[in-house]
mmCIF file of C-alpha atoms and ligand atoms in Angstrom:
data_model
loop_
_atom_site.group_PDB
_atom_site.id
_atom_site.type_symbol
_atom_site.label_atom_id
_atom_site.label_comp_id
_atom_site.label_asym_id
_atom_site.label_seq_id
_atom_site.Cartn_x
_atom_site.Cartn_y
_atom_site.Cartn_z
ATOM 1 C CA MET A 1 120.140 131.521 100.629
ATOM 2 C CA THR A 2 119.353 127.966 99.643
ATOM 3 C CA ALA A 3 116.180 126.386 100.937
ATOM 4 C CA ARG A 4 116.192 123.189 102.987
ATOM 5 C CA ARG A 5 115.290 120.242 100.736
ATOM 6 C CA ILE A 6 112.410 118.382 102.383
ATOM 7 C CA ASP A 7 113.216 114.704 101.999
ATOM 8 C CA GLY A 8 109.889 112.990 101.322
ATOM 9 C CA LYS A 9 111.580 109.690 100.614
ATOM 10 C CA ALA A 10 113.184 109.604 104.045
ATOM 11 C CA ALA A 11 109.969 110.711 105.788
ATOM 12 C CA ALA A 12 108.073 108.012 103.900
ATOM 13 C CA ALA A 13 110.629 105.335 104.848
ATOM 14 C CA GLU A 14 110.186 106.246 108.532
ATOM 15 C CA LEU A 15 106.437 106.033 108.221
ATOM 16 C CA HIS A 16 106.626 102.659 106.396
ATOM 17 C CA GLU A 17 108.639 101.342 109.319
ATOM 18 C CA ARG A 18 106.170 102.554 111.939
ATOM 19 C CA VAL A 19 103.257 101.142 109.930
ATOM 20 C CA ALA A 20 104.997 97.745 109.664
ATOM 21 C CA GLY A 21 105.336 97.663 113.464
ATOM 22 C CA ALA A 22 101.677 98.499 113.961
ATOM 23 C CA VAL A 23 100.674 95.909 111.340
ATOM 24 C CA ARG A 24 102.327 93.203 113.498
ATOM 25 C CA ASN A 25 100.302 94.314 116.511
ATOM 26 C CA PHE A 26 97.082 94.357 114.493
ATOM 27 C CA THR A 27 97.716 90.955 113.017
ATOM 28 C CA GLN A 28 98.178 89.463 116.491
ATOM 29 C CA ALA A 29 95.111 91.194 117.913
ATOM 30 C CA ALA A 30 92.818 90.491 114.968
ATOM 31 C CA GLY A 31 94.144 87.091 113.915
ATOM 32 C CA ARG A 32 94.609 88.298 110.327
ATOM 33 C CA ALA A 33 96.677 90.842 108.443
ATOM 34 C CA PRO A 34 95.152 94.012 106.952
ATOM 35 C CA GLY A 35 94.293 93.648 103.239
ATOM 36 C CA LEU A 36 94.447 96.204 100.416
ATOM 37 C CA ALA A 37 92.779 95.613 97.042
ATOM 38 C CA THR A 38 94.078 97.661 94.124
ATOM 39 C CA VAL A 39 92.322 97.883 90.771
ATOM 40 C CA LEU A 40 93.978 99.074 87.568
ATOM 41 C CA VAL A 41 91.942 99.376 84.401
ATOM 42 C CA GLY A 42 94.083 99.528 81.276
ATOM 43 C CA GLU A 43 97.807 99.870 80.929
ATOM 44 C CA ASP A 44 98.725 103.543 81.419
ATOM 45 C CA PRO A 45 102.469 103.246 82.151
ATOM 46 C CA ALA A 46 102.558 105.855 84.969
ATOM 47 C CA SER A 47 99.566 104.257 86.684
ATOM 48 C CA ALA A 48 101.185 100.832 86.375
ATOM 49 C CA VAL A 49 104.340 102.165 88.105
ATOM 50 C CA TYR A 50 102.316 103.679 90.968
ATOM 51 C CA ILE A 51 100.243 100.499 91.420
ATOM 52 C CA ARG A 52 103.372 98.371 91.494
ATOM 53 C CA SER A 53 104.879 100.644 94.178
ATOM 54 C CA LYS A 54 101.686 100.410 96.217
ATOM 55 C CA ASN A 55 101.501 96.613 96.065
ATOM 56 C CA LYS A 56 105.194 96.272 96.896
ATOM 57 C CA ALA A 57 104.792 98.564 99.925
ATOM 58 C CA THR A 58 101.710 96.646 101.068
ATOM 59 C CA ALA A 59 103.583 93.350 101.115
ATOM 60 C CA ALA A 60 106.670 94.937 102.707
ATOM 61 C CA ALA A 61 104.498 96.246 105.565
ATOM 62 C CA GLY A 62 103.195 92.729 106.217
ATOM 63 C CA MET A 63 99.756 93.411 104.748
ATOM 64 C CA VAL A 64 98.017 91.328 102.116
ATOM 65 C CA SER A 65 97.617 92.789 98.646
ATOM 66 C CA PHE A 66 94.932 91.733 96.196
ATOM 67 C CA HIS A 67 95.621 93.214 92.753
ATOM 68 C CA HIS A 68 93.030 93.249 90.007
ATOM 69 C CA GLN A 69 94.268 94.093 86.492
ATOM 70 C CA LEU A 70 91.376 94.744 84.083
ATOM 71 C CA PRO A 71 91.582 95.355 80.317
ATOM 72 C CA GLU A 72 91.163 98.862 78.876
ATOM 73 C CA THR A 73 87.865 97.635 77.336
ATOM 74 C CA THR A 74 86.279 96.887 80.757
ATOM 75 C CA SER A 75 82.753 98.258 81.015
ATOM 76 C CA GLU A 76 81.531 100.338 83.913
ATOM 77 C CA ALA A 77 79.151 97.517 84.910
ATOM 78 C CA GLU A 78 82.060 95.064 85.078
ATOM 79 C CA LEU A 79 84.112 97.424 87.244
ATOM 80 C CA LEU A 80 81.110 98.038 89.535
ATOM 81 C CA ALA A 81 80.645 94.266 89.876
ATOM 82 C CA LEU A 82 84.284 93.946 91.008
ATOM 83 C CA VAL A 83 83.904 96.827 93.496
ATOM 84 C CA ASP A 84 80.822 95.128 94.927
ATOM 85 C CA GLU A 85 82.706 91.863 95.330
ATOM 86 C CA LEU A 86 85.557 93.687 97.099
ATOM 87 C CA ASN A 87 83.077 95.539 99.340
ATOM 88 C CA ARG A 88 81.761 92.155 100.529
ATOM 89 C CA ASP A 89 85.176 90.448 100.890
ATOM 90 C CA GLU A 90 86.010 90.377 104.606
ATOM 91 C CA ARG A 91 89.748 90.042 103.938
ATOM 92 C CA VAL A 92 89.755 93.396 102.161
ATOM 93 C CA ASP A 93 90.084 96.493 104.408
ATOM 94 C CA GLY A 94 91.017 98.953 101.676
ATOM 95 C CA ILE A 95 89.894 99.376 98.060
ATOM 96 C CA LEU A 96 91.882 101.592 95.680
ATOM 97 C CA VAL A 97 90.717 102.088 92.103
ATOM 98 C CA GLN A 98 93.581 103.860 90.355
ATOM 99 C CA LEU A 99 92.659 107.040 88.479
ATOM 100 C CA PRO A 100 92.365 108.110 85.714
ATOM 101 C CA LEU A 101 89.871 105.544 84.397
ATOM 102 C CA PRO A 102 89.184 105.016 80.700
ATOM 103 C CA SER A 103 86.908 107.805 79.405
ATOM 104 C CA ASP A 104 83.812 105.576 79.009
ATOM 105 C CA ILE A 105 83.751 104.793 82.747
ATOM 106 C CA ASP A 106 82.359 107.468 85.045
ATOM 107 C CA ASP A 107 84.788 107.824 87.964
ATOM 108 C CA LYS A 108 82.149 109.525 90.147
ATOM 109 C CA THR A 109 79.866 106.462 89.876
ATOM 110 C CA VAL A 110 82.729 104.101 90.729
ATOM 111 C CA ILE A 111 83.876 106.161 93.704
ATOM 112 C CA ALA A 112 80.297 106.275 95.045
ATOM 113 C CA ALA A 113 80.080 102.472 94.848
ATOM 114 C CA ILE A 114 83.053 101.883 97.187
ATOM 115 C CA ASP A 115 82.163 101.049 100.825
ATOM 116 C CA PRO A 116 83.157 104.298 102.647
ATOM 117 C CA ALA A 117 84.726 102.181 105.416
ATOM 118 C CA LYS A 118 87.117 100.701 102.764
ATOM 119 C CA ASP A 119 87.672 103.952 100.851
ATOM 120 C CA VAL A 120 91.392 104.330 101.694
ATOM 121 C CA ASP A 121 91.661 107.043 98.979
ATOM 122 C CA GLY A 122 89.163 109.143 100.943
ATOM 123 C CA PHE A 123 87.380 110.106 97.705
ATOM 124 C CA HIS A 124 83.849 108.972 98.641
ATOM 125 C CA ALA A 125 81.417 111.844 99.443
ATOM 126 C CA GLU A 126 80.858 110.410 102.908
ATOM 127 C CA ASN A 127 84.568 110.720 103.713
ATOM 128 C CA ALA A 128 84.895 114.112 102.028
ATOM 129 C CA GLY A 129 81.872 115.354 104.023
ATOM 130 C CA LYS A 130 83.285 113.999 107.244
ATOM 131 C CA LEU A 131 86.618 115.710 106.611
ATOM 132 C CA ALA A 132 84.798 118.986 105.857
ATOM 133 C CA THR A 133 82.705 118.778 109.006
ATOM 134 C CA GLY A 134 85.455 117.635 111.360
ATOM 135 C CA LEU A 135 84.330 114.016 111.815
ATOM 136 C CA GLU A 136 86.661 111.031 111.815
ATOM 137 C CA ALA A 137 87.240 110.138 108.152
ATOM 138 C CA LEU A 138 89.507 108.372 105.728
ATOM 139 C CA VAL A 139 91.457 111.268 104.209
ATOM 140 C CA PRO A 140 93.006 111.452 100.689
ATOM 141 C CA CYS A 141 96.618 110.192 100.875
ATOM 142 C CA THR A 142 98.387 112.976 98.949
ATOM 143 C CA PRO A 143 97.141 115.896 101.079
ATOM 144 C CA LEU A 144 97.674 113.814 104.195
ATOM 145 C CA GLY A 145 101.311 113.293 103.093
ATOM 146 C CA CYS A 146 101.736 117.022 102.496
ATOM 147 C CA LEU A 147 100.340 117.784 105.961
ATOM 148 C CA HIS A 148 102.742 115.305 107.541
ATOM 149 C CA LEU A 149 105.696 117.051 105.910
ATOM 150 C CA LEU A 150 104.402 120.514 106.915
ATOM 151 C CA ARG A 151 103.952 119.486 110.537
ATOM 152 C CA ALA A 152 107.458 117.997 110.639
ATOM 153 C CA GLU A 153 108.818 121.241 109.211
ATOM 154 C CA LEU A 154 106.791 123.792 111.214
ATOM 155 C CA GLY A 155 105.244 122.159 114.238
ATOM 156 C CA SER A 156 102.084 124.248 114.659
ATOM 157 C CA LEU A 157 100.518 125.763 111.548
ATOM 158 C CA ALA A 158 98.144 127.955 113.566
ATOM 159 C CA GLY A 159 97.656 131.450 112.160
ATOM 160 C CA LEU A 160 99.913 130.920 109.160
ATOM 161 C CA ASP A 161 98.771 132.067 105.717
ATOM 162 C CA ALA A 162 98.458 129.053 103.404
ATOM 163 C CA VAL A 163 97.735 129.146 99.684
ATOM 164 C CA VAL A 164 96.656 125.963 97.916
ATOM 165 C CA ILE A 165 96.905 126.221 94.124
ATOM 166 C CA GLY A 166 94.403 123.777 92.622
ATOM 167 C CA ARG A 167 90.912 122.756 93.723
ATOM 168 C CA SER A 168 90.569 119.114 92.707
ATOM 169 C CA ASN A 169 88.641 116.707 94.917
ATOM 170 C CA ILE A 170 91.774 114.539 95.141
ATOM 171 C CA VAL A 171 94.335 117.122 96.235
ATOM 172 C CA GLY A 172 93.401 120.802 96.423
ATOM 173 C CA LYS A 173 90.099 120.728 98.280
ATOM 174 C CA PRO A 174 91.042 118.129 100.924
ATOM 175 C CA MET A 175 94.403 119.881 101.390
ATOM 176 C CA ALA A 176 92.584 123.132 102.161
ATOM 177 C CA MET A 177 90.341 121.317 104.674
ATOM 178 C CA LEU A 178 93.332 119.791 106.442
ATOM 179 C CA LEU A 179 95.130 123.171 106.615
ATOM 180 C CA LEU A 180 91.986 124.768 107.995
ATOM 181 C CA GLY A 181 91.825 121.986 110.567
ATOM 182 C CA GLU A 182 95.355 123.037 111.632
ATOM 183 C CA ASN A 183 94.129 126.629 112.077
ATOM 184 C CA ALA A 184 95.964 128.056 109.080
ATOM 185 C CA THR A 185 94.312 130.915 107.168
ATOM 186 C CA VAL A 186 93.576 129.240 103.849
ATOM 187 C CA THR A 187 93.258 130.589 100.340
ATOM 188 C CA ILE A 188 92.365 128.235 97.466
ATOM 189 C CA ALA A 189 93.591 129.492 94.082
ATOM 190 C CA HIS A 190 92.626 128.000 90.667
ATOM 191 C CA SER A 191 92.582 128.755 86.953
ATOM 192 C CA ARG A 192 90.250 131.725 87.422
ATOM 193 C CA THR A 193 92.262 133.360 90.194
ATOM 194 C CA ARG A 194 93.265 136.949 89.419
ATOM 195 C CA ASP A 195 96.941 137.790 89.945
ATOM 196 C CA LEU A 196 98.154 134.403 91.162
ATOM 197 C CA PRO A 197 101.751 135.718 91.792
ATOM 198 C CA GLU A 198 100.354 138.296 94.243
ATOM 199 C CA VAL A 199 98.177 135.711 96.025
ATOM 200 C CA VAL A 200 101.136 133.286 96.327
ATOM 201 C CA GLY A 201 103.350 136.135 97.555
ATOM 202 C CA ARG A 202 101.281 136.492 100.709
ATOM 203 C CA ALA A 203 101.662 132.858 101.778
ATOM 204 C CA ASP A 204 103.802 131.353 104.515
ATOM 205 C CA ILE A 205 102.850 127.949 103.090
ATOM 206 C CA VAL A 206 102.400 127.278 99.371
ATOM 207 C CA VAL A 207 100.958 123.953 98.184
ATOM 208 C CA ALA A 208 101.043 123.676 94.366
ATOM 209 C CA ALA A 209 98.731 121.029 92.843
ATOM 210 C CA VAL A 210 98.138 122.224 89.294
ATOM 211 C CA GLY A 211 99.732 119.885 86.808
ATOM 212 C CA ARG A 212 101.694 122.576 84.896
ATOM 213 C CA ALA A 213 105.442 122.152 84.721
ATOM 214 C CA GLU A 214 107.334 124.817 86.709
ATOM 215 C CA MET A 215 104.422 127.279 86.583
ATOM 216 C CA VAL A 216 105.146 128.758 90.014
ATOM 217 C CA ARG A 217 108.210 131.005 89.726
ATOM 218 C CA GLY A 218 110.764 131.847 92.361
ATOM 219 C CA ASP A 219 109.929 135.542 92.417
ATOM 220 C CA TRP A 220 106.297 134.733 93.417
ATOM 221 C CA ILE A 221 107.375 133.176 96.675
ATOM 222 C CA LYS A 222 107.542 135.125 99.957
ATOM 223 C CA PRO A 223 111.061 134.883 101.455
ATOM 224 C CA GLY A 224 111.113 132.204 104.118
ATOM 225 C CA ALA A 225 107.961 130.409 102.917
ATOM 226 C CA ILE A 226 107.557 126.613 102.945
ATOM 227 C CA VAL A 227 106.765 125.211 99.502
ATOM 228 C CA ILE A 228 105.105 121.814 98.918
ATOM 229 C CA ASP A 229 105.138 120.792 95.294
ATOM 230 C CA VAL A 230 102.529 118.139 94.463
ATOM 231 C CA GLY A 231 102.891 118.378 90.687
ATOM 232 C CA ILE A 232 104.193 115.443 88.668
ATOM 233 C CA ASN A 233 104.885 116.542 85.091
ATOM 234 C CA ARG A 234 106.774 114.493 82.499
ATOM 235 C CA ILE A 235 108.992 116.559 80.237
ATOM 236 C CA PRO A 236 110.143 114.785 77.070
ATOM 237 C CA THR A 237 113.900 114.230 76.749
ATOM 238 C CA GLU A 238 116.130 113.154 73.850
ATOM 239 C CA ASP A 239 116.678 109.663 75.255
ATOM 240 C CA GLY A 240 112.887 109.181 75.238
ATOM 241 C CA LYS A 241 112.707 108.409 78.929
ATOM 242 C CA GLY A 242 111.425 111.824 79.961
ATOM 243 C CA ARG A 243 112.207 113.845 83.052
ATOM 244 C CA LEU A 244 109.938 114.573 86.027
ATOM 245 C CA VAL A 245 109.387 118.113 87.180
ATOM 246 C CA GLY A 246 106.966 119.684 89.636
ATOM 247 C CA ASP A 247 104.610 122.644 89.412
ATOM 248 C CA VAL A 248 107.258 124.859 90.985
ATOM 249 C CA ALA A 249 110.514 126.090 89.383
ATOM 250 C CA TYR A 250 112.641 124.355 91.986
ATOM 251 C CA ASP A 251 115.996 126.110 91.537
ATOM 252 C CA GLU A 252 114.453 129.584 91.505
ATOM 253 C CA ALA A 253 112.192 128.855 94.471
ATOM 254 C CA SER A 254 115.125 127.406 96.418
ATOM 255 C CA GLU A 255 116.759 130.857 96.385
ATOM 256 C CA VAL A 256 113.796 132.354 98.274
ATOM 257 C CA ALA A 257 111.957 129.688 100.276
ATOM 258 C CA ALA A 258 112.990 128.345 103.655
ATOM 259 C CA ALA A 259 112.203 124.772 102.630
ATOM 260 C CA ILE A 260 110.830 123.020 99.545
ATOM 261 C CA THR A 261 109.929 119.499 98.434
ATOM 262 C CA PRO A 262 111.755 118.145 95.365
ATOM 263 C CA VAL A 263 110.121 116.247 92.470
ATOM 264 C CA PRO A 264 110.752 113.333 92.471
ATOM 265 C CA GLY A 265 111.451 112.412 96.077
ATOM 266 C CA GLY A 266 108.977 114.765 97.770
ATOM 267 C CA VAL A 267 105.238 114.320 97.975
ATOM 268 C CA GLY A 268 105.046 111.171 95.742
ATOM 269 C CA PRO A 269 106.595 108.716 98.183
ATOM 270 C CA MET A 270 104.534 110.221 101.031
ATOM 271 C CA THR A 271 101.339 109.423 99.098
ATOM 272 C CA ILE A 272 102.222 105.748 99.141
ATOM 273 C CA ALA A 273 103.279 105.770 102.807
ATOM 274 C CA MET A 274 99.957 107.382 103.760
ATOM 275 C CA LEU A 275 98.068 104.762 101.764
ATOM 276 C CA MET A 276 99.695 102.125 103.942
ATOM 277 C CA ARG A 277 98.736 104.076 107.050
ATOM 278 C CA SER A 278 95.115 104.546 105.896
ATOM 279 C CA THR A 279 94.796 100.826 105.092
ATOM 280 C CA LEU A 280 96.006 99.985 108.568
ATOM 281 C CA VAL A 281 93.597 102.535 110.102
ATOM 282 C CA ALA A 282 90.673 101.154 108.039
ATOM 283 C CA ALA A 283 91.523 97.637 109.239
ATOM 284 C CA HIS A 284 91.454 98.781 112.869
ATOM 285 C CA ARG A 285 88.102 100.561 112.521
ATOM 286 C CA ARG A 286 86.522 97.619 110.669
ATOM 287 C CA ALA A 287 87.780 95.180 113.342
ATOM 288 C CA GLY A 288 86.555 97.442 116.126
ATOM 289 C CA ILE A 289 90.089 97.981 117.480
ATOM 290 C CA ALA A 290 91.183 101.470 118.616
ATOM 291 C CA ASP A 291 93.272 103.411 116.032
ATOM 292 C CA PRO A 292 97.022 102.733 116.268
ATOM 293 C CA GLU A 293 98.915 105.498 118.066
ATOM 294 C CA GLY A 294 102.084 107.355 117.183
ATOM 295 C CA LEU A 295 101.641 107.231 113.404
HETATM 296 P P1 NAP B 1 93.522 118.458 88.331
HETATM 297 O O1 NAP B 1 92.350 117.713 88.744
HETATM 298 O O2 NAP B 1 93.851 118.631 86.890
HETATM 299 O O3 NAP B 1 93.410 119.917 88.976
HETATM 300 C C1 NAP B 1 94.277 120.950 88.629
HETATM 301 C C2 NAP B 1 93.872 122.246 89.318
HETATM 302 O O4 NAP B 1 94.795 123.239 88.939
HETATM 303 C C3 NAP B 1 92.486 122.732 88.975
HETATM 304 O O5 NAP B 1 91.798 123.132 90.118
HETATM 305 C C4 NAP B 1 92.752 123.908 88.043
HETATM 306 O O6 NAP B 1 91.821 124.949 88.136
HETATM 307 C C5 NAP B 1 94.092 124.403 88.542
HETATM 308 N N1 NAP B 1 94.777 125.129 87.489
HETATM 309 C C6 NAP B 1 94.995 124.758 86.204
HETATM 310 N N2 NAP B 1 95.668 125.690 85.533
HETATM 311 C C7 NAP B 1 95.902 126.661 86.417
HETATM 312 C C8 NAP B 1 96.533 127.955 86.328
HETATM 313 N N3 NAP B 1 97.098 128.368 85.193
HETATM 314 N N4 NAP B 1 96.582 128.733 87.415
HETATM 315 C C9 NAP B 1 96.041 128.315 88.567
HETATM 316 N N5 NAP B 1 95.413 127.132 88.714
HETATM 317 C C10 NAP B 1 95.352 126.341 87.646
HETATM 318 O O7 NAP B 1 94.853 117.891 88.993
HETATM 319 P P2 NAP B 1 95.103 117.095 90.383
HETATM 320 O O8 NAP B 1 94.584 115.737 90.245
HETATM 321 O O9 NAP B 1 94.721 117.928 91.530
HETATM 322 O O10 NAP B 1 96.720 117.016 90.290
HETATM 323 C C11 NAP B 1 97.537 118.158 90.231
HETATM 324 C C12 NAP B 1 98.978 117.749 90.007
HETATM 325 O O11 NAP B 1 99.416 116.949 91.078
HETATM 326 C C13 NAP B 1 99.261 116.925 88.760
HETATM 327 O O12 NAP B 1 100.516 117.225 88.262
HETATM 328 C C14 NAP B 1 99.236 115.481 89.275
HETATM 329 O O13 NAP B 1 100.006 114.636 88.512
HETATM 330 C C15 NAP B 1 99.868 115.703 90.637
HETATM 331 N N6 NAP B 1 99.522 114.705 91.657
HETATM 332 C C16 NAP B 1 100.549 114.173 92.368
HETATM 333 C C17 NAP B 1 100.306 113.289 93.402
HETATM 334 C C18 NAP B 1 101.427 112.812 94.218
HETATM 335 O O14 NAP B 1 101.289 111.870 94.952
HETATM 336 N N7 NAP B 1 102.587 113.432 94.160
HETATM 337 C C19 NAP B 1 98.987 112.901 93.662
HETATM 338 C C20 NAP B 1 97.952 113.421 92.933
HETATM 339 C C21 NAP B 1 98.251 114.349 91.916
HETATM 340 P P3 NAP B 1 90.264 124.809 87.679
HETATM 341 O O15 NAP B 1 89.608 124.039 88.779
HETATM 342 O O16 NAP B 1 89.806 126.234 87.647
HETATM 343 O O17 NAP B 1 90.265 124.118 86.383
HETATM 344 N N1 LUD B 2 94.444 107.298 91.836
HETATM 345 C C1 LUD B 2 96.384 108.296 92.869
HETATM 346 N N2 LUD B 2 96.047 108.421 90.546
HETATM 347 C C2 LUD B 2 97.225 109.270 90.364
HETATM 348 N N3 LUD B 2 106.251 109.420 92.548
HETATM 349 C C3 LUD B 2 98.812 108.513 93.073
HETATM 350 C C4 LUD B 2 101.165 109.175 92.727
HETATM 351 C C5 LUD B 2 103.090 108.083 93.766
HETATM 352 N N4 LUD B 2 92.853 106.260 93.142
HETATM 353 C C6 LUD B 2 93.994 106.937 93.061
HETATM 354 O O1 LUD B 2 98.988 107.566 93.838
HETATM 355 O O2 LUD B 2 96.463 108.250 95.223
HETATM 356 C C7 LUD B 2 95.864 107.925 94.168
HETATM 357 N N5 LUD B 2 94.694 107.243 94.188
HETATM 358 N N6 LUD B 2 97.597 108.940 92.692
HETATM 359 N N7 LUD B 2 99.771 109.309 92.518
HETATM 360 C C8 LUD B 2 99.161 110.255 91.646
HETATM 361 C C9 LUD B 2 97.699 109.948 91.644
HETATM 362 C C10 LUD B 2 95.620 107.986 91.756
HETATM 363 C C11 LUD B 2 102.049 109.966 92.047
HETATM 364 C C12 LUD B 2 103.413 109.824 92.241
HETATM 365 C C13 LUD B 2 103.938 108.880 93.077
HETATM 366 C C14 LUD B 2 101.729 108.184 93.593
HETATM 367 C C15 LUD B 2 105.420 108.694 93.258
HETATM 368 O O3 LUD B 2 105.819 107.851 94.070
HETATM 369 C C16 LUD B 2 107.684 109.344 92.660
HETATM 370 C C17 LUD B 2 108.191 110.614 93.317
HETATM 371 O O4 LUD B 2 107.513 111.666 93.195
HETATM 372 O O5 LUD B 2 109.300 110.576 93.876
HETATM 373 C C18 LUD B 2 108.334 109.265 91.308
HETATM 374 C C19 LUD B 2 107.839 108.167 90.474
HETATM 375 C C20 LUD B 2 107.016 108.715 89.305
HETATM 376 O O6 LUD B 2 107.203 108.218 88.192
HETATM 377 O O7 LUD B 2 106.184 109.630 89.543
#
């Protein structure tokens, strides 16, 4: 049996289109287009690629993008001053400070300084707390993208056993909250989990967000499970370009799972599509216009 390949690129393209339509409606109603400010400190090549994709998608959706490129040597105080300026800028609906930040800047302090109403990453404690307590929140884009793919694949998730591997604030924890919100029975596994293969083997839904190339093996997976691979790992190659692989051994898992996301072309593109959606939603809420429907 070969698993269905879940096409995240196609799902993201559909979402981009729907967002662009809703952006036109917002722009007419509000008399201005939604705005997203991105901040990149330093020149990490992967981060630069992601930020470029985000700014390109923003413009393609008919939104305004404000990009701020800061040198690697930027101090925490300088970054906080920029965040404060963006908090007060009425044209800016969303603020995204790309992670990781240089080691001498405390990411927790920076995240806490972002206006929660503009926190399109959903990383601020106010948004994390709202998600955890079932209040309307801005939700981290990557788990939101994973949920979108799971819903498209399964319809209802109610009663299904879901295992999330990884407990970061960016992916694992909010993913678990979203799955719980869909009435799945949720297990969160991490580096101290005993017998991870056995825990994974019980799951109807596996979300892997670890950051270890091909750690999850095919024979861990329950036959017929749905596998969402969040991992982005660069494997060196002879030509020096490197190759991207996920946290799941794709070929092995394909023999067992019902459906699986590839890397690249799975969760990554959905993250960017969801950022567009969250920026649009933040713009509606800030303008006092009801959330767009059908997204
Ligand atoms: P992270 O903050 O490093 O968290 C990794 C998690 O994996 C931690 O909770 C850690 O456990 C757990 N872990 C580490 N080794 C493990 C092991 N041997 N067995 C079980 N669990 C283990 O990473 P992250 O930010 O969540 O990102 C995870 C991966 O997703 C990375 O590859 C990242 O590049 C990728 N990512 C992709 C997207 C996308 O859009 N596609 C977005 C964000 C991240 P402890 O808590 O016990 O240390
Ligand atoms: N920081 C993110 N840091 C890293 N891959 C992303 C990502 C697109 N504040 C903040 O965007 O949400 C964030 N907010 N993140 N990430 C990772 C994480 C952040 C990762 C991959 C991709 C965004 C993506 O489009 C492509 C794919 O998987 O098909 C391949 C391109 C590639 O080189 O990964």
